[in-house]
Amino acid sequence: RRLTFPSTTVVYAYASAEIADFVDNFKEIYSGTLADGISWSLIAGQFEIRGSGEMPDYSIDNPAPWYAYRSEITTVYISDDIYEIGSYSFYDCTELVSVEIKRFGDKVKINSSAFEDCKKLENFSVNGELYSIEFRAFAGCTSLASFDFGYYLQDLGGEAFRGCTALTSVSLPDTLNNLGSGVFTECTSLTSLYFPGRNSKFYGENNMIFDNSGKRLYLACQGLTKIVIPEGVTVIEDSVFENNTVLEKITLPQSLVSIGCYAFSGCTALKNIVIPENLGEICDYAFSGSGLVSVTFPKTITSCGTNIFADCAFLETVNFLEPPSESSMIISDCMFKNCTSLKEIAIPRYEYLAIGSEAFNGCTALKKVTILAKKLTHSYYNAQSIFPEGTEIHGISGSEVEKFANACG
C-alpha cells in the first residue's frame, strides 16, 4: 500500500536500512491542489492528476506548480473526470515518455503548448473523444512516431505538431472542422497524410489537404521530395511547405494566384521554381532562406510582401518579364535582403515602381541595378540602406531614377 504525505511533512524514525530507503523515496514525493479541487502528485517519476473539470492554463511566465520537478516526470496519468489539459501543463518535460488520459465518452481538449518540447514522448493515449488540439500542443516532440487522432477531432491548431521529426504517417478524421497553419511544419519524416474524402470544410488527396472546393491548399507532407499541386488550386496557405528541407521539386498550377506567408521558407533543397503566369500575390517571407538559384517574376505580379527572398544565399538571377502598360510593382521592404550571390538585377518599364527599405541590403555581391520605371517612389529617409555600398544604379537620365541614385549615394 502506498503512503502519500504533504510535501512539508517531516519524517522522524530510528535509523535502519529500510527507514533510510523509505526516506530517500519519500523525498521524491511532491503534491498539491489546483483550482476546483483538482489535485496532483509526483512519486518516483509517475505524475497523476485527479479531480474533475478543466486543468488551469499556464504560461512560460506563470508555469505549472510542478514545473521545477519536470525533469523527474516520466509518465503522466490523468483521471477520467478531467477533460481539458491546460496550456503549458507539461511544457519541456524532457524525460516524459508516456501519457494516458482516462476520460471516457465526452470531449477531450489539449490546450496550447500543453506537451511542447517533451522530446522523449513516445506514447500518448486518450480513452475518450479527442475533440481539440490547440496551437503547438505537441510541437518539438521529436520521439513521437505515431499519433491516434481518433474519430471525433474538430479543431487542429496551428503548428500543433511542428518539429515532430519522427512522425511518419498521419490519418485525420472527417469530423475536422478547423485547421491552423503549419500544423506539421518541420515533420521531415512525414510521408503519408490521409484525409478520408471530403467533408463540409476540407478535401484530401495525394498527401495534401485542401478546402472543400479544392482551391486552397492547407496541408502537405513534409517528407516528400517531389510534389505536384493540381490545377484548380488558387491559393497556397501560410507555412504549407515551411522548412521542408527535403523538397527538391514542386510543380505549381497555372490557376495559382496567391502564395501565403512562409509557404516555402527554409526549403533549402528547392533550387528552382516556375512561377505561374497568373500569380498576382506573394506574401511575407514566402521563399526566405530557401535554396533558390533563380526566379522569374510573371507580368501579373502586383503585390509583394516583405522579406520574400531574404537570406536566399544561393539566389543568382532575378528576372522580370516585361509588364503590360500602366502596370505597377512594389519591391517591398527587405525583399532581397542578404541575397549574397545576387550580382545584377534589371527592373523593367513599370508605370509605377516602389522600393522599400533595405530591399537589397546585405547583397554583398550586387554591383549593378538597372531601373527603367517611369515613376519611382521610395523611402528617402533611409535611401542608403536600400542597396549595399558601391552598387551602380542605371536608368534614364533626368528621370526619378537619377534622383533616387543620388539619394542612395
Short mmCIF file of C-alpha atoms in Angstrom, two decimals:
data_model
loop_
_atom_site.label_atom_id
_atom_site.label_comp_id
_atom_site.label_asym_id
_atom_site.label_seq_id
_atom_site.Cartn_x
_atom_site.Cartn_y
_atom_site.Cartn_z
CA ARG A 1 0.00 0.00 0.00
CA ARG A 2 1.39 3.41 -0.98
CA LEU A 3 1.52 6.20 1.60
CA THR A 4 1.24 9.80 0.43
CA PHE A 5 2.13 12.75 2.69
CA PRO A 6 2.09 16.51 2.19
CA SER A 7 5.42 17.75 0.84
CA THR A 8 6.11 19.67 4.09
CA THR A 9 5.87 16.58 6.31
CA VAL A 10 8.98 15.83 8.39
CA VAL A 11 9.74 12.13 9.00
CA TYR A 12 11.40 11.01 12.27
CA ALA A 13 12.40 7.35 12.75
CA TYR A 14 15.05 5.07 14.25
CA ALA A 15 17.99 4.54 11.96
CA SER A 16 17.87 1.42 9.78
CA ALA A 17 18.50 0.48 6.14
CA GLU A 18 14.75 0.12 5.50
CA ILE A 19 13.94 3.50 7.02
CA ALA A 20 16.79 5.13 5.08
CA ASP A 21 15.37 3.76 1.80
CA PHE A 22 11.90 4.97 2.74
CA VAL A 23 13.12 8.48 3.49
CA ASP A 24 15.08 8.60 0.22
CA ASN A 25 11.94 7.65 -1.73
CA PHE A 26 9.84 9.99 0.36
CA LYS A 27 11.96 12.90 -0.85
CA GLU A 28 10.66 12.20 -4.36
CA ILE A 29 7.03 12.75 -3.37
CA TYR A 30 5.55 16.10 -4.44
CA SER A 31 1.90 17.06 -4.38
CA GLY A 32 -0.50 19.96 -4.41
CA THR A 33 -4.01 21.19 -5.15
CA LEU A 34 -5.22 23.22 -8.12
CA ALA A 35 -8.47 25.10 -8.65
CA ASP A 36 -11.82 23.35 -8.15
CA GLY A 37 -10.32 20.61 -6.01
CA ILE A 38 -8.09 19.11 -8.68
CA SER A 39 -5.03 17.53 -7.06
CA TRP A 40 -1.67 16.42 -8.40
CA SER A 41 1.14 14.21 -7.19
CA LEU A 42 4.55 13.14 -8.43
CA ILE A 43 6.01 9.95 -6.97
CA ALA A 44 9.15 8.32 -8.39
CA GLY A 45 8.56 9.68 -11.90
CA GLN A 46 4.83 8.93 -12.01
CA PHE A 47 2.72 12.06 -12.26
CA GLU A 48 -1.04 11.94 -11.57
CA ILE A 49 -3.84 14.47 -11.89
CA ARG A 50 -7.10 13.68 -10.11
CA GLY A 51 -10.36 15.55 -9.84
CA SER A 52 -12.90 16.78 -12.37
CA GLY A 53 -13.27 19.54 -14.94
CA GLU A 54 -10.64 21.71 -16.57
CA MET A 55 -6.99 22.00 -15.61
CA PRO A 56 -5.84 25.65 -15.32
CA ASP A 57 -3.88 27.23 -18.16
CA TYR A 58 -0.25 28.14 -17.51
CA SER A 59 2.43 30.03 -19.44
CA ILE A 60 6.19 30.45 -19.58
CA ASP A 61 5.90 33.38 -17.18
CA ASN A 62 3.39 31.56 -14.97
CA PRO A 63 4.43 27.89 -15.08
CA ALA A 64 2.64 24.89 -13.60
CA PRO A 65 3.40 24.27 -9.89
CA TRP A 66 5.30 21.08 -10.78
CA TYR A 67 7.48 22.82 -13.38
CA ALA A 68 10.53 22.75 -11.08
CA TYR A 69 10.27 18.95 -10.99
CA ARG A 70 9.57 18.48 -14.72
CA SER A 71 12.80 16.59 -15.38
CA GLU A 72 11.65 13.89 -12.92
CA ILE A 73 8.36 13.18 -14.74
CA THR A 74 8.44 10.05 -16.91
CA THR A 75 4.76 9.09 -17.07
CA VAL A 76 1.55 11.11 -16.80
CA TYR A 77 -1.81 9.71 -15.75
CA ILE A 78 -4.90 11.94 -15.92
CA SER A 79 -8.09 10.69 -14.26
CA ASP A 80 -11.33 10.08 -16.12
CA ASP A 81 -13.12 13.23 -14.91
CA ILE A 82 -10.53 15.67 -16.32
CA TYR A 83 -11.48 16.74 -19.85
CA GLU A 84 -9.22 19.73 -20.57
CA ILE A 85 -5.41 19.77 -20.31
CA GLY A 86 -4.24 23.32 -19.56
CA SER A 87 -1.79 25.31 -21.66
CA TYR A 88 1.89 24.66 -20.84
CA SER A 89 0.90 21.99 -18.30
CA PHE A 90 3.78 19.69 -19.26
CA TYR A 91 5.90 22.06 -21.30
CA ASP A 92 9.55 20.98 -21.54
CA CYS A 93 9.11 17.77 -19.55
CA THR A 94 12.21 16.38 -21.19
CA GLU A 95 12.03 12.89 -19.62
CA LEU A 96 8.31 12.32 -20.21
CA VAL A 97 7.78 9.11 -22.21
CA SER A 98 4.13 8.14 -21.80
CA VAL A 99 0.77 9.91 -21.27
CA GLU A 100 -2.59 8.30 -20.52
CA ILE A 101 -5.81 10.31 -20.38
CA LYS A 102 -8.57 8.12 -18.94
CA ARG A 103 -11.51 10.32 -19.92
CA PHE A 104 -14.30 8.23 -21.46
CA GLY A 105 -17.08 9.40 -23.76
CA ASP A 106 -17.05 13.18 -23.53
CA LYS A 107 -14.79 15.58 -25.43
CA VAL A 108 -11.12 15.94 -24.50
CA LYS A 109 -9.25 19.16 -25.23
CA ILE A 110 -5.46 19.66 -25.32
CA ASN A 111 -4.63 23.35 -24.91
CA SER A 112 -1.74 25.34 -26.37
CA SER A 113 1.80 24.04 -25.76
CA ALA A 114 0.49 21.50 -23.24
CA PHE A 115 3.18 18.97 -24.21
CA GLU A 116 5.53 21.17 -26.22
CA ASP A 117 9.19 20.11 -26.23
CA CYS A 118 8.58 16.78 -24.49
CA LYS A 119 11.38 15.34 -26.57
CA LYS A 120 11.15 11.76 -25.27
CA LEU A 121 7.36 11.44 -25.53
CA GLU A 122 6.58 8.24 -27.45
CA ASN A 123 3.15 7.11 -26.26
CA PHE A 124 0.03 9.23 -25.98
CA SER A 125 -3.37 7.63 -25.41
CA VAL A 126 -6.83 9.08 -24.86
CA ASN A 127 -9.67 6.74 -23.94
CA GLY A 128 -12.33 9.31 -24.75
CA GLU A 129 -13.13 11.51 -27.74
CA LEU A 130 -10.21 13.75 -28.65
CA TYR A 131 -12.01 16.94 -29.66
CA SER A 132 -9.47 19.76 -29.87
CA ILE A 133 -5.68 20.09 -30.16
CA GLU A 134 -4.57 23.71 -29.89
CA PHE A 135 -1.56 25.76 -31.03
CA ARG A 136 1.82 23.98 -30.61
CA ALA A 137 0.29 21.40 -28.27
CA PHE A 138 2.88 18.76 -29.27
CA ALA A 139 5.47 20.93 -31.04
CA GLY A 140 9.02 19.65 -30.64
CA CYS A 141 8.02 16.14 -29.52
CA THR A 142 10.81 14.61 -31.58
CA SER A 143 10.26 10.99 -30.44
CA LEU A 144 6.56 10.89 -31.30
CA ALA A 145 6.45 8.46 -34.24
CA SER A 146 2.67 8.00 -34.39
CA PHE A 147 -0.47 9.67 -33.07
CA ASP A 148 -4.05 8.45 -32.90
CA PHE A 149 -6.35 11.37 -33.75
CA GLY A 150 -9.45 9.24 -33.17
CA TYR A 151 -12.78 9.71 -34.95
CA TYR A 152 -14.13 12.93 -33.45
CA LEU A 153 -11.44 15.61 -33.77
CA GLN A 154 -12.90 19.04 -34.60
CA ASP A 155 -10.05 21.53 -34.16
CA LEU A 156 -6.37 21.15 -35.04
CA GLY A 157 -4.40 24.28 -34.14
CA GLY A 158 -1.50 25.94 -35.92
CA GLU A 159 1.93 24.29 -35.51
CA ALA A 160 0.32 21.66 -33.28
CA PHE A 161 2.94 19.06 -34.28
CA ARG A 162 5.67 21.33 -35.58
CA GLY A 163 9.10 19.71 -35.42
CA CYS A 164 7.81 16.19 -34.65
CA THR A 165 10.60 14.75 -36.76
CA ALA A 166 9.83 11.08 -36.02
CA LEU A 167 6.21 11.32 -37.21
CA THR A 168 5.87 9.24 -40.39
CA SER A 169 2.16 8.85 -41.06
CA VAL A 170 -0.97 10.84 -40.19
CA SER A 171 -4.63 9.97 -40.64
CA LEU A 172 -7.11 12.73 -39.79
CA PRO A 173 -10.85 12.07 -39.24
CA ASP A 174 -13.55 13.52 -41.48
CA THR A 175 -15.00 15.37 -38.47
CA LEU A 176 -12.27 18.01 -38.80
CA ASN A 177 -13.80 21.48 -38.83
CA ASN A 178 -10.92 23.94 -38.14
CA LEU A 179 -7.33 23.69 -39.30
CA GLY A 180 -4.49 26.03 -38.36
CA SER A 181 -1.43 26.84 -40.44
CA GLY A 182 1.84 24.92 -40.31
CA VAL A 183 0.37 22.01 -38.34
CA PHE A 184 3.09 19.58 -39.50
CA THR A 185 5.87 22.04 -40.35
CA GLU A 186 9.36 20.50 -39.94
CA CYS A 187 7.92 16.97 -39.71
CA THR A 188 10.67 15.83 -42.06
CA SER A 189 9.81 12.11 -41.85
CA LEU A 190 6.11 12.58 -42.69
CA THR A 191 5.48 10.81 -45.99
CA SER A 192 1.80 9.89 -45.62
CA LEU A 193 -1.03 12.34 -44.90
CA TYR A 194 -4.52 10.90 -45.18
CA PHE A 195 -7.91 12.60 -45.03
CA PRO A 196 -10.95 10.49 -45.96
CA GLY A 197 -12.50 12.14 -48.97
CA ARG A 198 -14.42 15.37 -48.45
CA ASN A 199 -16.48 16.95 -45.67
CA SER A 200 -18.17 20.36 -45.42
CA LYS A 201 -14.81 22.10 -44.86
CA PHE A 202 -11.94 20.03 -46.28
CA TYR A 203 -10.91 17.69 -49.04
CA GLY A 204 -7.96 15.27 -49.05
CA GLU A 205 -5.98 13.84 -51.94
CA ASN A 206 -2.39 12.77 -52.72
CA ASN A 207 -0.96 13.57 -49.28
CA MET A 208 -2.48 17.06 -49.30
CA ILE A 209 -5.49 18.67 -47.66
CA PHE A 210 -7.47 21.42 -49.42
CA ASP A 211 -10.58 23.37 -48.62
CA ASN A 212 -13.86 21.78 -49.68
CA SER A 213 -13.72 23.45 -53.11
CA GLY A 214 -10.18 22.23 -53.77
CA LYS A 215 -8.98 25.81 -54.37
CA ARG A 216 -6.96 26.45 -51.20
CA LEU A 217 -4.08 24.20 -50.14
CA TYR A 218 -3.79 23.95 -46.33
CA LEU A 219 -1.51 21.00 -45.57
CA ALA A 220 1.03 18.81 -47.35
CA CYS A 221 3.52 16.13 -46.38
CA GLN A 222 6.85 17.45 -45.21
CA GLY A 223 8.86 14.34 -46.05
CA LEU A 224 8.33 14.21 -49.82
CA THR A 225 10.99 15.30 -52.31
CA LYS A 226 8.60 15.95 -55.23
CA ILE A 227 5.10 17.40 -55.14
CA VAL A 228 2.61 18.32 -57.88
CA ILE A 229 -0.13 20.73 -56.85
CA PRO A 230 -3.19 20.06 -59.01
CA GLU A 231 -4.79 22.53 -61.40
CA GLY A 232 -7.65 24.45 -59.85
CA VAL A 233 -5.75 25.42 -56.73
CA THR A 234 -5.65 29.23 -56.46
CA VAL A 235 -4.08 29.75 -53.01
CA ILE A 236 -1.22 28.11 -51.12
CA GLU A 237 -1.88 28.99 -47.49
CA ASP A 238 0.72 30.13 -44.93
CA SER A 239 3.59 27.78 -43.96
CA VAL A 240 2.39 24.82 -46.05
CA PHE A 241 5.95 23.79 -47.01
CA GLU A 242 7.90 25.84 -44.46
CA ASN A 243 11.28 24.32 -43.54
CA ASN A 244 10.71 21.27 -45.75
CA THR A 245 14.41 20.59 -46.17
CA VAL A 246 13.95 17.57 -48.48
CA LEU A 247 11.65 19.16 -51.07
CA GLU A 248 13.58 19.32 -54.35
CA LYS A 249 10.89 19.88 -56.97
CA ILE A 250 7.40 21.34 -56.90
CA THR A 251 5.02 21.92 -59.78
CA LEU A 252 2.68 24.86 -59.32
CA PRO A 253 -0.63 25.04 -61.21
CA GLN A 254 -1.37 27.79 -63.73
CA SER A 255 -4.51 28.54 -61.70
CA LEU A 256 -2.41 29.77 -58.75
CA VAL A 257 -2.93 33.45 -57.83
CA SER A 258 -1.52 33.70 -54.26
CA ILE A 259 1.36 32.23 -52.24
CA GLY A 260 1.00 32.64 -48.47
CA CYS A 261 3.44 33.79 -45.80
CA TYR A 262 6.39 31.41 -45.18
CA ALA A 263 4.89 28.98 -47.71
CA PHE A 264 8.34 27.84 -48.96
CA SER A 265 10.56 29.49 -46.37
CA GLY A 266 13.54 27.34 -45.41
CA CYS A 267 13.11 24.88 -48.31
CA THR A 268 16.86 24.59 -48.70
CA ALA A 269 16.79 21.75 -51.27
CA LEU A 270 14.49 23.69 -53.61
CA LYS A 271 16.76 25.22 -56.26
CA ASN A 272 14.32 26.27 -58.98
CA ILE A 273 10.63 27.04 -59.24
CA VAL A 274 8.43 28.09 -62.16
CA ILE A 275 6.04 30.81 -61.00
CA PRO A 276 2.72 30.61 -62.89
CA GLU A 277 1.77 33.42 -65.26
CA ASN A 278 -1.41 34.28 -63.36
CA LEU A 279 0.21 34.70 -59.95
CA GLY A 280 -0.65 38.11 -58.51
CA GLU A 281 0.42 37.96 -54.85
CA ILE A 282 3.42 36.68 -52.90
CA CYS A 283 3.14 37.18 -49.14
CA ASP A 284 5.74 37.88 -46.42
CA TYR A 285 8.78 35.55 -46.18
CA ALA A 286 7.29 33.22 -48.81
CA PHE A 287 10.69 31.96 -50.07
CA SER A 288 13.02 33.36 -47.41
CA GLY A 289 16.02 31.20 -46.61
CA SER A 290 15.25 28.78 -49.44
CA GLY A 291 17.78 27.25 -51.82
CA LEU A 292 16.50 29.06 -54.93
CA VAL A 293 19.15 29.85 -57.55
CA SER A 294 16.94 31.77 -59.98
CA VAL A 295 13.46 33.22 -60.09
CA THR A 296 11.34 34.84 -62.79
CA PHE A 297 8.51 37.24 -61.96
CA PRO A 298 5.45 36.96 -64.21
CA LYS A 299 3.79 40.01 -65.72
CA THR A 300 0.84 39.75 -63.35
CA ILE A 301 2.70 40.26 -60.06
CA THR A 302 1.39 43.39 -58.32
CA SER A 303 1.62 42.65 -54.59
CA CYS A 304 4.76 41.52 -52.78
CA GLY A 305 5.12 41.12 -49.04
CA THR A 306 8.25 41.85 -47.05
CA ASN A 307 11.34 39.60 -46.90
CA ILE A 308 10.06 37.36 -49.71
CA PHE A 309 13.54 36.23 -50.79
CA ALA A 310 15.51 37.40 -47.76
CA ASP A 311 18.51 35.22 -46.86
CA CYS A 312 18.39 33.24 -50.13
CA ALA A 313 22.16 32.88 -50.17
CA PHE A 314 22.25 30.99 -53.49
CA LEU A 315 19.97 33.30 -55.49
CA GLU A 316 21.97 34.49 -58.50
CA THR A 317 19.39 35.50 -61.10
CA VAL A 318 16.18 37.52 -60.82
CA ASN A 319 14.19 38.14 -64.00
CA PHE A 320 11.16 40.36 -64.50
CA LEU A 321 9.02 39.70 -67.58
CA GLU A 322 8.10 42.88 -69.45
CA PRO A 323 4.85 44.06 -67.85
CA PRO A 324 1.76 45.41 -69.64
CA SER A 325 1.38 49.16 -69.96
CA GLU A 326 0.38 51.10 -66.83
CA SER A 327 1.48 48.25 -64.55
CA SER A 328 2.87 48.85 -61.08
CA MET A 329 5.32 46.91 -58.95
CA ILE A 330 6.42 47.01 -55.33
CA ILE A 331 9.91 45.88 -54.36
CA SER A 332 8.99 45.51 -50.71
CA ASP A 333 10.98 46.03 -47.53
CA CYS A 334 13.90 43.57 -47.24
CA MET A 335 12.63 41.72 -50.31
CA PHE A 336 16.12 40.52 -51.38
CA LYS A 337 17.98 41.28 -48.17
CA ASN A 338 21.17 39.22 -47.69
CA CYS A 339 20.96 37.52 -51.09
CA THR A 340 24.73 37.33 -51.14
CA SER A 341 25.06 35.67 -54.58
CA LEU A 342 22.97 38.24 -56.48
CA LYS A 343 25.28 40.28 -58.75
CA GLU A 344 22.97 42.18 -61.10
CA ILE A 345 19.28 42.96 -61.48
CA ALA A 346 17.21 44.77 -64.13
CA ILE A 347 13.74 46.12 -63.34
CA PRO A 348 11.68 46.80 -66.49
CA ARG A 349 9.49 49.72 -67.54
CA TYR A 350 6.74 49.71 -64.95
CA GLU A 351 4.48 52.74 -64.96
CA TYR A 352 4.99 52.96 -61.21
CA LEU A 353 7.66 51.34 -59.03
CA ALA A 354 8.04 51.47 -55.25
CA ILE A 355 11.19 50.29 -53.48
CA GLY A 356 11.03 49.56 -49.77
CA SER A 357 13.59 49.96 -47.02
CA GLU A 358 16.59 47.58 -47.08
CA ALA A 359 15.21 45.91 -50.21
CA PHE A 360 18.72 44.85 -51.34
CA ASN A 361 20.64 45.47 -48.14
CA GLY A 362 23.28 42.83 -47.47
CA CYS A 363 23.51 41.79 -51.13
CA THR A 364 27.28 42.00 -50.93
CA ALA A 365 27.92 40.79 -54.50
CA LEU A 366 25.43 43.20 -56.11
CA LYS A 367 27.26 45.61 -58.43
CA LYS A 368 24.68 46.84 -60.94
CA VAL A 369 20.97 47.68 -60.81
CA THR A 370 19.04 48.89 -63.85
CA ILE A 371 15.69 50.62 -63.25
CA LEU A 372 13.55 51.65 -66.23
CA ALA A 373 10.37 52.51 -64.36
CA LYS A 374 8.66 55.76 -65.37
CA LYS A 375 7.65 56.77 -61.84
CA LEU A 376 9.52 55.82 -58.71
CA THR A 377 8.97 56.18 -55.02
CA HIS A 378 11.00 55.00 -52.05
CA SER A 379 11.97 55.92 -48.52
CA TYR A 380 14.29 58.93 -48.89
CA TYR A 381 14.66 58.91 -45.13
CA ASN A 382 16.71 55.72 -45.33
CA ALA A 383 17.61 55.54 -49.02
CA GLN A 384 21.21 54.50 -48.43
CA SER A 385 20.07 51.31 -46.70
CA ILE A 386 18.29 50.02 -49.81
CA PHE A 387 21.45 48.87 -51.65
CA PRO A 388 24.89 47.87 -50.40
CA GLU A 389 27.65 50.42 -50.70
CA GLY A 390 29.22 50.60 -54.16
CA THR A 391 26.18 49.46 -56.16
CA GLU A 392 25.80 51.22 -59.53
CA ILE A 393 22.25 52.35 -60.34
CA HIS A 394 21.42 52.79 -64.03
CA GLY A 395 18.36 54.44 -65.50
CA ILE A 396 17.13 57.15 -67.85
CA SER A 397 18.93 60.46 -67.45
CA GLY A 398 16.79 63.15 -65.84
CA SER A 399 14.27 60.65 -64.55
CA GLU A 400 13.24 59.99 -60.98
CA VAL A 401 15.69 57.12 -61.03
CA GLU A 402 18.57 59.60 -61.27
CA LYS A 403 17.29 61.41 -58.19
CA PHE A 404 16.97 58.07 -56.46
CA ALA A 405 20.56 57.15 -57.36
CA ASN A 406 21.78 60.40 -55.86
CA ALA A 407 19.77 59.79 -52.69
CA CYS A 408 21.41 56.36 -52.39
CA GLY A 409 24.80 57.99 -52.56
#
